[in-house]
Short mmCIF file of N, CA and C in Angstrom, two decimals:
data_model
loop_
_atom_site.label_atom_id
_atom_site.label_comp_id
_atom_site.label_asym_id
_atom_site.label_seq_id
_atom_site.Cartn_x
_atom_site.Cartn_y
_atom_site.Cartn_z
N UNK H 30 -40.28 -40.93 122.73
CA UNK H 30 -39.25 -41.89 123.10
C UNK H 30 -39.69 -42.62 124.37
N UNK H 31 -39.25 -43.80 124.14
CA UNK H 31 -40.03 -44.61 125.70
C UNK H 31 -38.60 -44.70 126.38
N UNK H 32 -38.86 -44.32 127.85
CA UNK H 32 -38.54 -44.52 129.02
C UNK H 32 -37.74 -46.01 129.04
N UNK H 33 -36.31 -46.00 129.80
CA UNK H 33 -35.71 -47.21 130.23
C UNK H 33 -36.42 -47.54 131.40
N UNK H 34 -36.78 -48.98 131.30
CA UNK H 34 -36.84 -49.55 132.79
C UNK H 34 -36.23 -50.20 133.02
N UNK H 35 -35.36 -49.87 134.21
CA UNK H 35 -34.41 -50.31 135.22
C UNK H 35 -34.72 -51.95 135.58
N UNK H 36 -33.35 -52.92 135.28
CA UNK H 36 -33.61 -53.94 135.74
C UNK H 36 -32.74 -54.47 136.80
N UNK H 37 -33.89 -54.34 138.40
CA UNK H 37 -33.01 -54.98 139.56
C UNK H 37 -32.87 -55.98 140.04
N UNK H 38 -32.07 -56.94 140.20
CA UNK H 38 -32.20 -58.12 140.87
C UNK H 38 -32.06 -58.60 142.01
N UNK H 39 -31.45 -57.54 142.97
CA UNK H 39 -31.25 -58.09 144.54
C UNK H 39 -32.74 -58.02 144.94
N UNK H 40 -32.84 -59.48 145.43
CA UNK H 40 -34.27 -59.84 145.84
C UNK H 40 -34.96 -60.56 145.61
N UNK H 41 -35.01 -60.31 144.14
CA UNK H 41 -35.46 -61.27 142.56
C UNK H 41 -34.78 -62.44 142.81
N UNK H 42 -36.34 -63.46 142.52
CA UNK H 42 -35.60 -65.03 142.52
C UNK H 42 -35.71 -65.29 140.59
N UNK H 43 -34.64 -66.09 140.48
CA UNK H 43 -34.72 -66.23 139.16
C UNK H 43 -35.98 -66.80 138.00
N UNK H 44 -36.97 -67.42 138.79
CA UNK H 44 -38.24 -67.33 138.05
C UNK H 44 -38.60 -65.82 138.08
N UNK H 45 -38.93 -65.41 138.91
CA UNK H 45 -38.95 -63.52 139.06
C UNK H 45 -38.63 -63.08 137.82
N UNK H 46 -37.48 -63.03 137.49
CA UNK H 46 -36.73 -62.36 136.42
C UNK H 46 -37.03 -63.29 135.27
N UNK H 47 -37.40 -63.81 135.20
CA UNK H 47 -37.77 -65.06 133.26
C UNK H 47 -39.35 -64.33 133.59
N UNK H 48 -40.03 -64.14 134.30
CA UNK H 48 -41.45 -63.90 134.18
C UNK H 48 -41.62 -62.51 133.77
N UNK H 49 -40.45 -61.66 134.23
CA UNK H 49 -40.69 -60.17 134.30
C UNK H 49 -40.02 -60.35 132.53
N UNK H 50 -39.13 -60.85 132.06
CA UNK H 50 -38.75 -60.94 130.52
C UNK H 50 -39.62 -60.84 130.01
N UNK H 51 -40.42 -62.44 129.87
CA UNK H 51 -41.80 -62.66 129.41
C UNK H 51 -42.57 -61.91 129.23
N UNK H 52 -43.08 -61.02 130.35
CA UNK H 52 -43.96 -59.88 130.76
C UNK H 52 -43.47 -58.89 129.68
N UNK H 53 -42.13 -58.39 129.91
CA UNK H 53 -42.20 -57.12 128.82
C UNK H 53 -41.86 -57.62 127.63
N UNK H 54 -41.89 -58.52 127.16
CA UNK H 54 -41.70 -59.00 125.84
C UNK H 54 -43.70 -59.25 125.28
N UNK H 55 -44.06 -59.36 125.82
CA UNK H 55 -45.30 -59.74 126.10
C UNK H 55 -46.21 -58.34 125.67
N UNK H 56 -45.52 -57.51 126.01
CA UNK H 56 -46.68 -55.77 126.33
C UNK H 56 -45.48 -55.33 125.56
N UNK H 57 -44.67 -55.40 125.22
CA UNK H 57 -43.79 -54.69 123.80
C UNK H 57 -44.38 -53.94 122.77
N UNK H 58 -44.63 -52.76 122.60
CA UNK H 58 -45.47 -52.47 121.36
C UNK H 58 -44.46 -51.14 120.65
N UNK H 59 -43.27 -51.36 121.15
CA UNK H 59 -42.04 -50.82 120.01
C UNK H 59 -40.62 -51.91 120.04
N UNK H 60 -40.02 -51.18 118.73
CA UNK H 60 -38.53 -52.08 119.09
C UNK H 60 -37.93 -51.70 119.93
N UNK H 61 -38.10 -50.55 120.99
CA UNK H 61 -37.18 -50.29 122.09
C UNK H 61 -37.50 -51.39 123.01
N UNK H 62 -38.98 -50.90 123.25
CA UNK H 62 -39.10 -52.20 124.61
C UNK H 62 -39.16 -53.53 123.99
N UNK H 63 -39.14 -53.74 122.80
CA UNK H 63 -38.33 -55.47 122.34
C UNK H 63 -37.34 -55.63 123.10
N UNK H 64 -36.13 -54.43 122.61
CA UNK H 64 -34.77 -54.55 122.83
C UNK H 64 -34.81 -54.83 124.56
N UNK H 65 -35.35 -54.34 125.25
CA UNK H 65 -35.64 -54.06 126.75
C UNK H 65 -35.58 -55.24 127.08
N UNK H 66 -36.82 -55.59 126.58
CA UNK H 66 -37.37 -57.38 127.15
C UNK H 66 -35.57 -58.19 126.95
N UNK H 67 -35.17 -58.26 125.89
CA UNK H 67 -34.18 -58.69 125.26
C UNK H 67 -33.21 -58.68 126.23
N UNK H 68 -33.03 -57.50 126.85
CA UNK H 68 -31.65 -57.34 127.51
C UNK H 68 -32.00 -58.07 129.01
N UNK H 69 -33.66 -57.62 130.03
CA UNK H 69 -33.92 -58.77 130.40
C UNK H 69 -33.76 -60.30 130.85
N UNK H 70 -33.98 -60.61 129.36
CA UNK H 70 -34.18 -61.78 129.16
C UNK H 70 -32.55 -62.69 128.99
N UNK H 71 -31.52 -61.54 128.63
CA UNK H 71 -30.04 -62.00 128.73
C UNK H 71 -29.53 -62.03 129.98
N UNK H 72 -30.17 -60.96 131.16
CA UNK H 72 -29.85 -60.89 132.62
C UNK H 72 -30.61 -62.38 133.30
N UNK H 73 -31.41 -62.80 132.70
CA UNK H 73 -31.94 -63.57 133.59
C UNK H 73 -30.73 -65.07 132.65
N UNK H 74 -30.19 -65.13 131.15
CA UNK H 74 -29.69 -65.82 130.83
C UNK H 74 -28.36 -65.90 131.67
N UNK H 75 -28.05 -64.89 131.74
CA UNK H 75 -26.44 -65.00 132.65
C UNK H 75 -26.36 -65.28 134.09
N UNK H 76 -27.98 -64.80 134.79
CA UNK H 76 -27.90 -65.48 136.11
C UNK H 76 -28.04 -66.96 136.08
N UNK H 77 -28.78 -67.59 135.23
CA UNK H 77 -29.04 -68.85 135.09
C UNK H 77 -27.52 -69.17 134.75
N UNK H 78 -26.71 -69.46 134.14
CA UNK H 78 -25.48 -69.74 133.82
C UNK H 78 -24.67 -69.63 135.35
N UNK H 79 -24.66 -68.79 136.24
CA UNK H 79 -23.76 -68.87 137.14
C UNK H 79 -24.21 -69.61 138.33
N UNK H 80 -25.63 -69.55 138.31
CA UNK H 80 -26.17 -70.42 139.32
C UNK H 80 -26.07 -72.33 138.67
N UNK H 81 -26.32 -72.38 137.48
CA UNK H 81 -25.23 -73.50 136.87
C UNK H 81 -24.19 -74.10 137.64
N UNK H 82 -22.96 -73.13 137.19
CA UNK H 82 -21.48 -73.33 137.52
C UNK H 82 -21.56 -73.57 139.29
N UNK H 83 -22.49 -73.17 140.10
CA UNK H 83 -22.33 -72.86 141.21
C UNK H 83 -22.83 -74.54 141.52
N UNK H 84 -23.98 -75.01 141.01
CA UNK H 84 -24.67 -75.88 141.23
C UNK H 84 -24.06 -77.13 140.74
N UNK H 85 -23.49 -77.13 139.75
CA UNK H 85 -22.06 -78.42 139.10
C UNK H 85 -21.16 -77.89 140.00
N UNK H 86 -20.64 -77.91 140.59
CA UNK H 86 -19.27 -77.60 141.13
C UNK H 86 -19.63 -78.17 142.45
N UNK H 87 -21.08 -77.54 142.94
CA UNK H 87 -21.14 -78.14 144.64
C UNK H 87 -21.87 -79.31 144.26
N UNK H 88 -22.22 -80.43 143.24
CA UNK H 88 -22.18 -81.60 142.88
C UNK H 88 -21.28 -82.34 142.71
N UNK H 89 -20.10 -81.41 142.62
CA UNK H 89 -18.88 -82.25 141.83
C UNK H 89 -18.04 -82.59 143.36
N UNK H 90 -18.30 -81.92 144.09
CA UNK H 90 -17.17 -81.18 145.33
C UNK H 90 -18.36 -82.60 146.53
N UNK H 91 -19.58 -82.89 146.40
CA UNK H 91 -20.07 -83.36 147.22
C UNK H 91 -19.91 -85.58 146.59
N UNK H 92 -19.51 -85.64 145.26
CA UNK H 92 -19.05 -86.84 144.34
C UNK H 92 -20.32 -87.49 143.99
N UNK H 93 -20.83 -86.44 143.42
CA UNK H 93 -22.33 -86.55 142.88
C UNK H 93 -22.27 -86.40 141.09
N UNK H 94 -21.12 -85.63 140.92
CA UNK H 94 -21.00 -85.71 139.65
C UNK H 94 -19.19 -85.85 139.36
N UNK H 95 -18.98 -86.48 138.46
CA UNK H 95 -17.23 -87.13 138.09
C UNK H 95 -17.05 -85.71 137.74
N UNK H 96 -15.67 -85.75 137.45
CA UNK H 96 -14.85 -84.55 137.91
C UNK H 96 -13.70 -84.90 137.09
N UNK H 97 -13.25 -83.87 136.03
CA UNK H 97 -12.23 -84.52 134.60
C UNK H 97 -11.51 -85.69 134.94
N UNK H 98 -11.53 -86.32 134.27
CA UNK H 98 -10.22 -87.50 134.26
C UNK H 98 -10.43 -88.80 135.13
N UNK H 99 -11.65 -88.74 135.83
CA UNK H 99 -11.94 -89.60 137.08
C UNK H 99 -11.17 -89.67 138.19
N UNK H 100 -10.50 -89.24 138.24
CA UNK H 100 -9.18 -89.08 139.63
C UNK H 100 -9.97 -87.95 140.47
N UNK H 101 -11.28 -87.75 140.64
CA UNK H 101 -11.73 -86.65 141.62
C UNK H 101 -12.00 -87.96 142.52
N UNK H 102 -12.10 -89.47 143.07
CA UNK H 102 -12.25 -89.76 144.19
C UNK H 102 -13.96 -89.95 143.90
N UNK H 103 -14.91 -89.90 143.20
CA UNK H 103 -16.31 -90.66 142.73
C UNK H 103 -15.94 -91.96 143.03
N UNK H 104 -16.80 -92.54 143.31
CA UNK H 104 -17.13 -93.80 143.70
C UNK H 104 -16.87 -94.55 142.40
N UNK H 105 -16.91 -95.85 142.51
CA UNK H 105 -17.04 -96.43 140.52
C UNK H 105 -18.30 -96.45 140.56
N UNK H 106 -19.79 -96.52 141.37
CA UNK H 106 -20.73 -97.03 141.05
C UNK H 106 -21.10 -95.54 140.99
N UNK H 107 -21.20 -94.46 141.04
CA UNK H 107 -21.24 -93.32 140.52
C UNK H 107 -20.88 -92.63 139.49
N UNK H 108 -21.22 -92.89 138.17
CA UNK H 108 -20.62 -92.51 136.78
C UNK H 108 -21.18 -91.48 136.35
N UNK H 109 -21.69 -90.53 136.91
CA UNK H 109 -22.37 -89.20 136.26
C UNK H 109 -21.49 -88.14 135.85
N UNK H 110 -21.18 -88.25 134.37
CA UNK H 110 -20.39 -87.11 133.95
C UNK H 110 -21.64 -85.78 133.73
N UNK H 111 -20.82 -84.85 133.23
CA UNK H 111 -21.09 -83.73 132.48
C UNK H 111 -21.94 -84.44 131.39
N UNK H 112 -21.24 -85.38 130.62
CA UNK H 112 -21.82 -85.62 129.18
C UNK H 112 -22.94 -86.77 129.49
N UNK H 113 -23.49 -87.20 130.63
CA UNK H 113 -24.47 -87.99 130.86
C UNK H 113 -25.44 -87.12 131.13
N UNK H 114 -25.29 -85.93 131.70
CA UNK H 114 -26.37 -84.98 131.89
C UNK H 114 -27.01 -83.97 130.80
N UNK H 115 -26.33 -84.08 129.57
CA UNK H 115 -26.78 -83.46 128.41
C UNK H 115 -25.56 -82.20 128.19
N UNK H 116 -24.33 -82.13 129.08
CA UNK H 116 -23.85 -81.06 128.46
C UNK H 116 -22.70 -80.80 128.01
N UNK H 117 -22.20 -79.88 127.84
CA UNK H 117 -20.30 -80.04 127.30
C UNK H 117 -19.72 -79.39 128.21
N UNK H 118 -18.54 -79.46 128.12
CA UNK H 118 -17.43 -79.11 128.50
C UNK H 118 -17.22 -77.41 128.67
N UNK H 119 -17.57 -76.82 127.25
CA UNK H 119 -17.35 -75.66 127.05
C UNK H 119 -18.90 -74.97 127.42
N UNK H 120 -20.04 -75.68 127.99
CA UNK H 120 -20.83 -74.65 128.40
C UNK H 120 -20.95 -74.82 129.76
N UNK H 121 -19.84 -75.57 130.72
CA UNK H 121 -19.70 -75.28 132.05
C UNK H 121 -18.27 -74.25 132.37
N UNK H 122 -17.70 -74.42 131.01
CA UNK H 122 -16.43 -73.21 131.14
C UNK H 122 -17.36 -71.90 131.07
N UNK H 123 -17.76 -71.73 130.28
CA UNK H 123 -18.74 -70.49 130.15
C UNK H 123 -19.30 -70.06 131.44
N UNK H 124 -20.15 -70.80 132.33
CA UNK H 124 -20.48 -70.15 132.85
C UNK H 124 -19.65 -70.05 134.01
N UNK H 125 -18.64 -70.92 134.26
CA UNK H 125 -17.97 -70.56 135.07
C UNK H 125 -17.05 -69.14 135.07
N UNK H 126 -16.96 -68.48 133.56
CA UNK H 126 -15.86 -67.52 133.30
C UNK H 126 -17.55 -66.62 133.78
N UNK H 127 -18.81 -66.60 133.49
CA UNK H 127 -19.51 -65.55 133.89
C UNK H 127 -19.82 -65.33 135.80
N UNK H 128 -19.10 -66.65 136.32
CA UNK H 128 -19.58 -66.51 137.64
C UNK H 128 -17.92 -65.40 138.23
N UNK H 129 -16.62 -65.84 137.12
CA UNK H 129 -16.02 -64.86 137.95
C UNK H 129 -16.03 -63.52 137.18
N UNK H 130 -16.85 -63.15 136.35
CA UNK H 130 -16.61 -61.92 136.18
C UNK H 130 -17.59 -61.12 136.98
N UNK H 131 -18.67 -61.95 137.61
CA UNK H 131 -19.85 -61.35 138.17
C UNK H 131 -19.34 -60.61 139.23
N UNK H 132 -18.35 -62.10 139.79
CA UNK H 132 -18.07 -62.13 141.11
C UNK H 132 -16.78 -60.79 141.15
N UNK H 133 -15.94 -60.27 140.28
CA UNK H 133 -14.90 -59.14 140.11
C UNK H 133 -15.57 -58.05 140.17
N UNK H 134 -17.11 -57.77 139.52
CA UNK H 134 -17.75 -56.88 139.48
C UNK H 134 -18.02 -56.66 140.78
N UNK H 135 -18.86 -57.38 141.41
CA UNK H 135 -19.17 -57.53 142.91
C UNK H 135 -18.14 -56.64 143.82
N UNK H 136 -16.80 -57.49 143.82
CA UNK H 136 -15.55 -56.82 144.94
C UNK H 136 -15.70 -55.62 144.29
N UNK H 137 -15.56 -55.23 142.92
CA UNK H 137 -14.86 -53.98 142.85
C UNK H 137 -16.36 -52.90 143.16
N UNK H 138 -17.32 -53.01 143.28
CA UNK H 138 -18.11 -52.35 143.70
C UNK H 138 -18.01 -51.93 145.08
N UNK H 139 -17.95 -53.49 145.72
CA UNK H 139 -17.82 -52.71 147.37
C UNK H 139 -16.87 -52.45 147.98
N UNK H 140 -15.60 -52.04 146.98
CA UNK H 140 -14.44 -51.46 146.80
C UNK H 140 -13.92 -50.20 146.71
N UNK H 141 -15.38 -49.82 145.79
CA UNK H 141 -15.07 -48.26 144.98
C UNK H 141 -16.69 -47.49 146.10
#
């Protein structure tokens, strides 16, 4: 049976973590460490997603990007939606619902 390896990220910059995926997806020579790389490769998907939400929001908050309905106060000669940048609606909800569950995990850790 092969050994779990532990995946940490305080420290890890997010290329870090897509390279270390790569890497064990790369030297995989069972379906465990497939699955490994896999799970990986979903940690580095969900950090990417919140650093997203983090990164639209302090665009939106600085009137770099429009903000529903146009009533956020954008300039008119500033028209950069969501949907000019390639994306929807429902994959900035997403990651916004993963930045607060990260962020619940977080308190309740340095809680308990």
């Amino acid at each position: 049976m092969t050994a779990l390896v532990p995946i940490a990220v305080a420290g890890e910059t997010l290329p870090g973590l897509i390279d270390r995926a790569a890497s064990m997806l790369a030297s995989a020579k069972t379906a465990a460490e497939v699955l490994e790389a896999r799970e990986a490769a979903g940690l580095a998907y969900d950090i990417t997603k919140r650093r997203f939400a983090d990164e639209h929001d302090a665009a939106q908050a600085r009137g770099e990007v429009a903000k529903r309905g146009w009533e956020s106060g954008v300039e008119k000669r500033n028209t950069t939606t969501a949907a000019h940048l390639g994306l929807r609606r429902d994959q900035i909800h997403d990651a916004r619902l993963i930045r607060i569950a990260e962020t619940a995990d977080e308190i309740g850790e340095v809680l308990s």
